Each structure stands twice: as C-alpha cells, then as structure tokens.
Amino acid sequence: MDGFGVTSAFWGLSALAVGSAVGIIVARNLLHAVLWLILTFIALGGLFITLSADFVAVAQVLVYAGAVGVLVIFAVMLTPNSATGNSETRFFGPGFIVASILSAIMVYVAAATEWQATAPPGFKTTAALIGDALVNQYVLPFEVASVLLIAAMIGALVLVRSDD
Amino acid sequence: MTALAWYDIRTLANPVAKLLEILRDNFPDWVAYVVSGAIGAAAIGAFLGIAMLSLIWIERKVIGRIQLRYGPNRCGPFGLAQPLADALKLMQKEALTPLVGDKLVFWIAPILIFIPAVLTYGVIPFGERMAVANLNVGLLFIVAIGGTTPLIVFMAGWSSNNKYSLLGAMRTIAMVISYEIPAVVALLSVVVLTSTMDLSGIVEFQRNYNVWNIFLLPLPFVIFLIASLAEVGRTPADIAEAESEIVAGYHTEYSGMKFGLFYAVEMASALALGGIMATLFFGGWWTFGLQLLIPGWLIFLIKMYACYGLFIWARGTLPRLRIDQLLSFSWKFLLPLGLINVVLVAFEVALWAELDAPGIILAPFALINWAMAAALVVGYVRLLNISEAQTPRLAVLTNTVGVINRIPAAEHSNYAVAGD
C-alpha cells in the first residue's frame, strides 16, 4: 500500500464492493440483486489489480462478471415470478444471526493474524508464471480439474439429450 | 525511436512522452498517471466521435453501392453531412420510457453499453508505443470485457418489459456465449504461436519474423472473423434484432438518442474488432518496412477500416441466418476446427522450440497450416454430410411446391411450410 493512487483506488474499490454487496441483500427485485452481484465481482477484479495480480483480475472479470453472471441470469429467468415476488421471510432472524457470527469470525481472524507486509518490487507480470506453474508443478491437479469439467459437460449433454 | 524530436508526428507517442517526462520531473507521481489517463480518454473519445461519423457515411454509401443504389447524396457534397443530420434528428426525437418497465435499468443500459466498447480501444496499439494501456494480458482483457456486453444487452431487453425485447436479449446472450468459445480458441492459436498475450508483443513477433500472422494462421482468422460478426450482431448474424421476426430485438422500446447509442456502440465494437483483427493477423502498425515512410498509426487506421470493410461486405451480400443454424454452426463447425488447429499450432511451436530452429521454419509451417485449413474445411463438411439437399441451389419454396421436384418426396417434411 504505497502512494496516493493505490490507496485511493483501494478505498474507492472497497467502497464499491461493499456498497454493491449491501445492494445484493437489500434489493427486493432478484434481477437487481444479480446486477449488484456483478458490480461486486467487477470491483473485486479492480482490487486484484491493486495487488499486482493482473491475470487474476482479468480472469475474475472473465469468469465471474461474464460467465457466472450470465449463468445466474439464466437461472433467475427460469424461475417463475422470481423477479418481483419476494416477500418477507420468516428465516430473517436465523439468517441474520448466522451471518453475524460468520462475519464476526472473519473480522476476528483478519484482526488477530499477523500479516506479513512485503512491498513488491514494482508491477510484475504474472500470466507467464501462472501458465508455467500450471503445466509443470501443478500439472496433475490441472489435469484432474480438466477431466472433472469434461465429465460434467458430458453429463449435462446426456441429461438434456432427446431420444430420437 | 526515442531519438525522435517531440514534434515528430511519425509517432504521436512522442509529444505525450515529452509531456509526461516534464510532469514526472516537476510534480508528484500521481499527476503523471492522472494526466496520461486523461489524455488517453480524450484521445479515444475524439477518435470514436470521428470514427462514428465517418463509419456511418462509409457504411451507408458502400451498402448503397452493393445494392445498386447511390446511398446518401443529399446532405452536403457526396452526402458527407448525412451522419450529422442523422445525429441531429436522433437528438431531437423524444426518448420515451415504458411506463411499466424498470426505469432505472432502462435508463442506465444505453450508457453502460458504451463502457466495454470504449475499454477495448484502450489496449489496441495504434502505433509503436501508442496503446493507451499496454497490458501484458491485453488479449484476455479484450475477451473478458467483451464477455460483459450480453449482460448489459440483457439489462436493456429485460427492463423494457416487452416480449420482443426480452426475446432479442436472450438470443443475444445465447449467440454471444456460443460464439465467444470459437473466438477464444482462434485467439488461443495466435497466443500459442506468438507466446504472448500482449497486443504490442504480437505485433513485435510479426515484425521480428517479417510475416503477417494471417499467412501462418489462415483458419483462426476465418473463425475469428465469423465469430466476431456474430459477437457484434451484424447482418449475417443479426438474429438479436431480426426485423422480420422480433421488431428490433432488445432495443425495440428505445427511441431517440438512446437508440442512437445502441446503434453507435454496435459500430464502435465492430470497428474495435476490426482493429484487433488488424493487430493480430495483419501486423498492426507494422507493414514490411512501409511504416518508415508512412506514419504507423495511419497504416493501422487503414487496416482497421479495411477489416471493418469485411463486415460491411458481409452485411451487403449475406442473408440473415436462423438462430438454430447460427448456433449449430458455432458448436458443430467452428469449435472442432478451431480446437484441431490449436493442437496443430501447439505441435509446431513445440517442434520449433525443440529444434531451436531459425525463423525461416515458419515457411513450412505456413504451408502446413494452409493445407490443413483447406483439408479440415472440406473434410469436415464431407464428414458432417452436408448434402446438396440441405444447401439447395434453388429456392426451397420452389422445391416444396413441386414446380421442380429435385428433392425426393421423403425429405419434403424437412421443409414443412405453414399449413402443411
């Protein structure tokens, strides 16, 4: 965290992320909530840039804001009356308690951990390093994930296939 | 290049670099960042304004000529003032908002849709050292930014509270997510060959080996061209706003300048894709030494407009496809071919690294790639068994009513018309 630019970007993006995260919860219209969610994803992508993680930032926008956003929209569109018919729920109390406990734990962990602050030497590019690590050091997890995804894809194809 | 004087216009980067140098010496760091950002934004904004005006005129004129018309010729000499007249007309019109729609989302969608289009211009290198942001993940950035467009289109279609708008928006999403995959696979071939995602780096590769990528990668170029036609929703693939089916698609309810914004964004993103094509496949600002005589940015603009000309050409000559034809073409044809091509290019690059060969090895690779491209396209069409009956030379209706009975009776059911 150094310099006026990075600091202001951090605070601006954090405010955007937290504000739109609040928007997700407050919005009664489910599609508005999805739009807030996508804004949160984009703000988090910006935060990754302030951490010099350029590849992760772009992948965040690509995967979350693009692909997951579209997926969620499709899911919402397939649910009848989902956009408007959201009334009060009796799970408000328990949900509030669970959320409070969870956030209390996270805040405690964040405050209790001794973070090692290291100043990175300038803006290093990470895409080549990540690619290198994926096909050398972590090739087995990478291949397992690929096989898993292909299995899921074939499964989805089999499920929706018609019999003709 | 740094030896050039700041007023040398062969690369417009020099005056800016000089200015930033002065700022860095005399002010805190952030001033230079803010000023360079502002200069970049102003440059893109000015460029887009001029490009829009010129493109509207060029497009209408060329389409007119293709259709044996004159095109606009009333406003100003050669109809040059037609775009201005169009813009003035749109601004005067009332921008209606549907009473039952979602007003905020409806109002914000035409503004938001400009963001992806403008951001794409930020990473395109218009010349040596003339990219606003020289990202080392530039290509991925373009793909990521392009992936957010369907969301905004969906916002427009859904908030209109109109069935045609929603249908158009859903069609756009289906089409864009289908065609993004072949486009990314085609770009992957380029990235594997040049081993960089930096757009300036890709131009640098082409300069180092004295070759345009299109000579090495013909199939990815064709796939990317078709996929980008679909992604910007231009005519062979404009099912999202098919006038004959769903009025005007997602912008049915938009009027006045709000509609104008959608129209302009379609052009801006098509031109951006033209710029990406020029960078990836036609050497960007570098042209076999010609850039020493003519400013590189001028060469780049010519290439960019020429690639855009391909879009106009396609629009003038091809009829609109049906949505199922369009989607199955992406999944069944472009994607397998693109994947095979990536594997081929990966083998070549591995071989190149293994042999530690000089750049001349690209020549046999180019030959292999061209042969493979031809073999793949022809072989795959044969494999899919696309017969003449499915691509009739005569109009289907003629066949169906039996004036010329070229199709066996058993296949008539394929072409069932209403009332059958």
CSV table of N, CA and C in Angstrom, one decimal, chain B residues 20 23 27-36:
chain,number,residue,atom,x,y,z
B,20,LEU,N,4.8,13.9,-20.4
B,20,LEU,CA,4.8,13.1,-19.2
B,20,LEU,C,6.2,13.2,-18.5
B,23,LEU,N,6.1,16.3,-16.6
B,23,LEU,CA,5.3,16.2,-15.4
B,23,LEU,C,6.0,15.4,-14.3
B,27,PHE,N,6.4,17.2,-10.8
B,27,PHE,CA,5.2,17.0,-9.9
B,27,PHE,C,5.3,15.6,-9.3
B,28,PRO,N,4.5,15.4,-8.2
B,28,PRO,CA,4.4,14.0,-7.7
B,28,PRO,C,4.0,13.0,-8.7
B,29,ASP,N,4.2,11.7,-8.4
B,29,ASP,CA,4.0,10.6,-9.4
B,29,ASP,C,2.6,10.6,-9.9
B,30,TRP,N,1.6,10.8,-9.0
B,30,TRP,CA,0.2,10.6,-9.4
B,30,TRP,C,-0.2,11.5,-10.5
B,31,VAL,N,0.4,12.7,-10.5
B,31,VAL,CA,-0.1,13.7,-11.5
B,31,VAL,C,0.1,13.1,-12.9
B,32,ALA,N,1.3,12.5,-13.1
B,32,ALA,CA,1.6,11.9,-14.5
B,32,ALA,C,0.6,10.9,-14.8
B,33,TYR,N,0.2,10.0,-13.8
B,33,TYR,CA,-0.8,9.0,-14.1
B,33,TYR,C,-2.1,9.6,-14.5
B,34,VAL,N,-2.5,10.6,-13.7
B,34,VAL,CA,-3.9,11.2,-14.0
B,34,VAL,C,-3.9,11.8,-15.3
B,35,VAL,N,-2.8,12.6,-15.6
B,35,VAL,CA,-2.7,13.3,-16.9
B,35,VAL,C,-2.7,12.3,-18.1
B,36,SER,N,-1.9,11.2,-17.9
B,36,SER,CA,-1.8,10.2,-19.0
B,36,SER,C,-3.2,9.5,-19.2
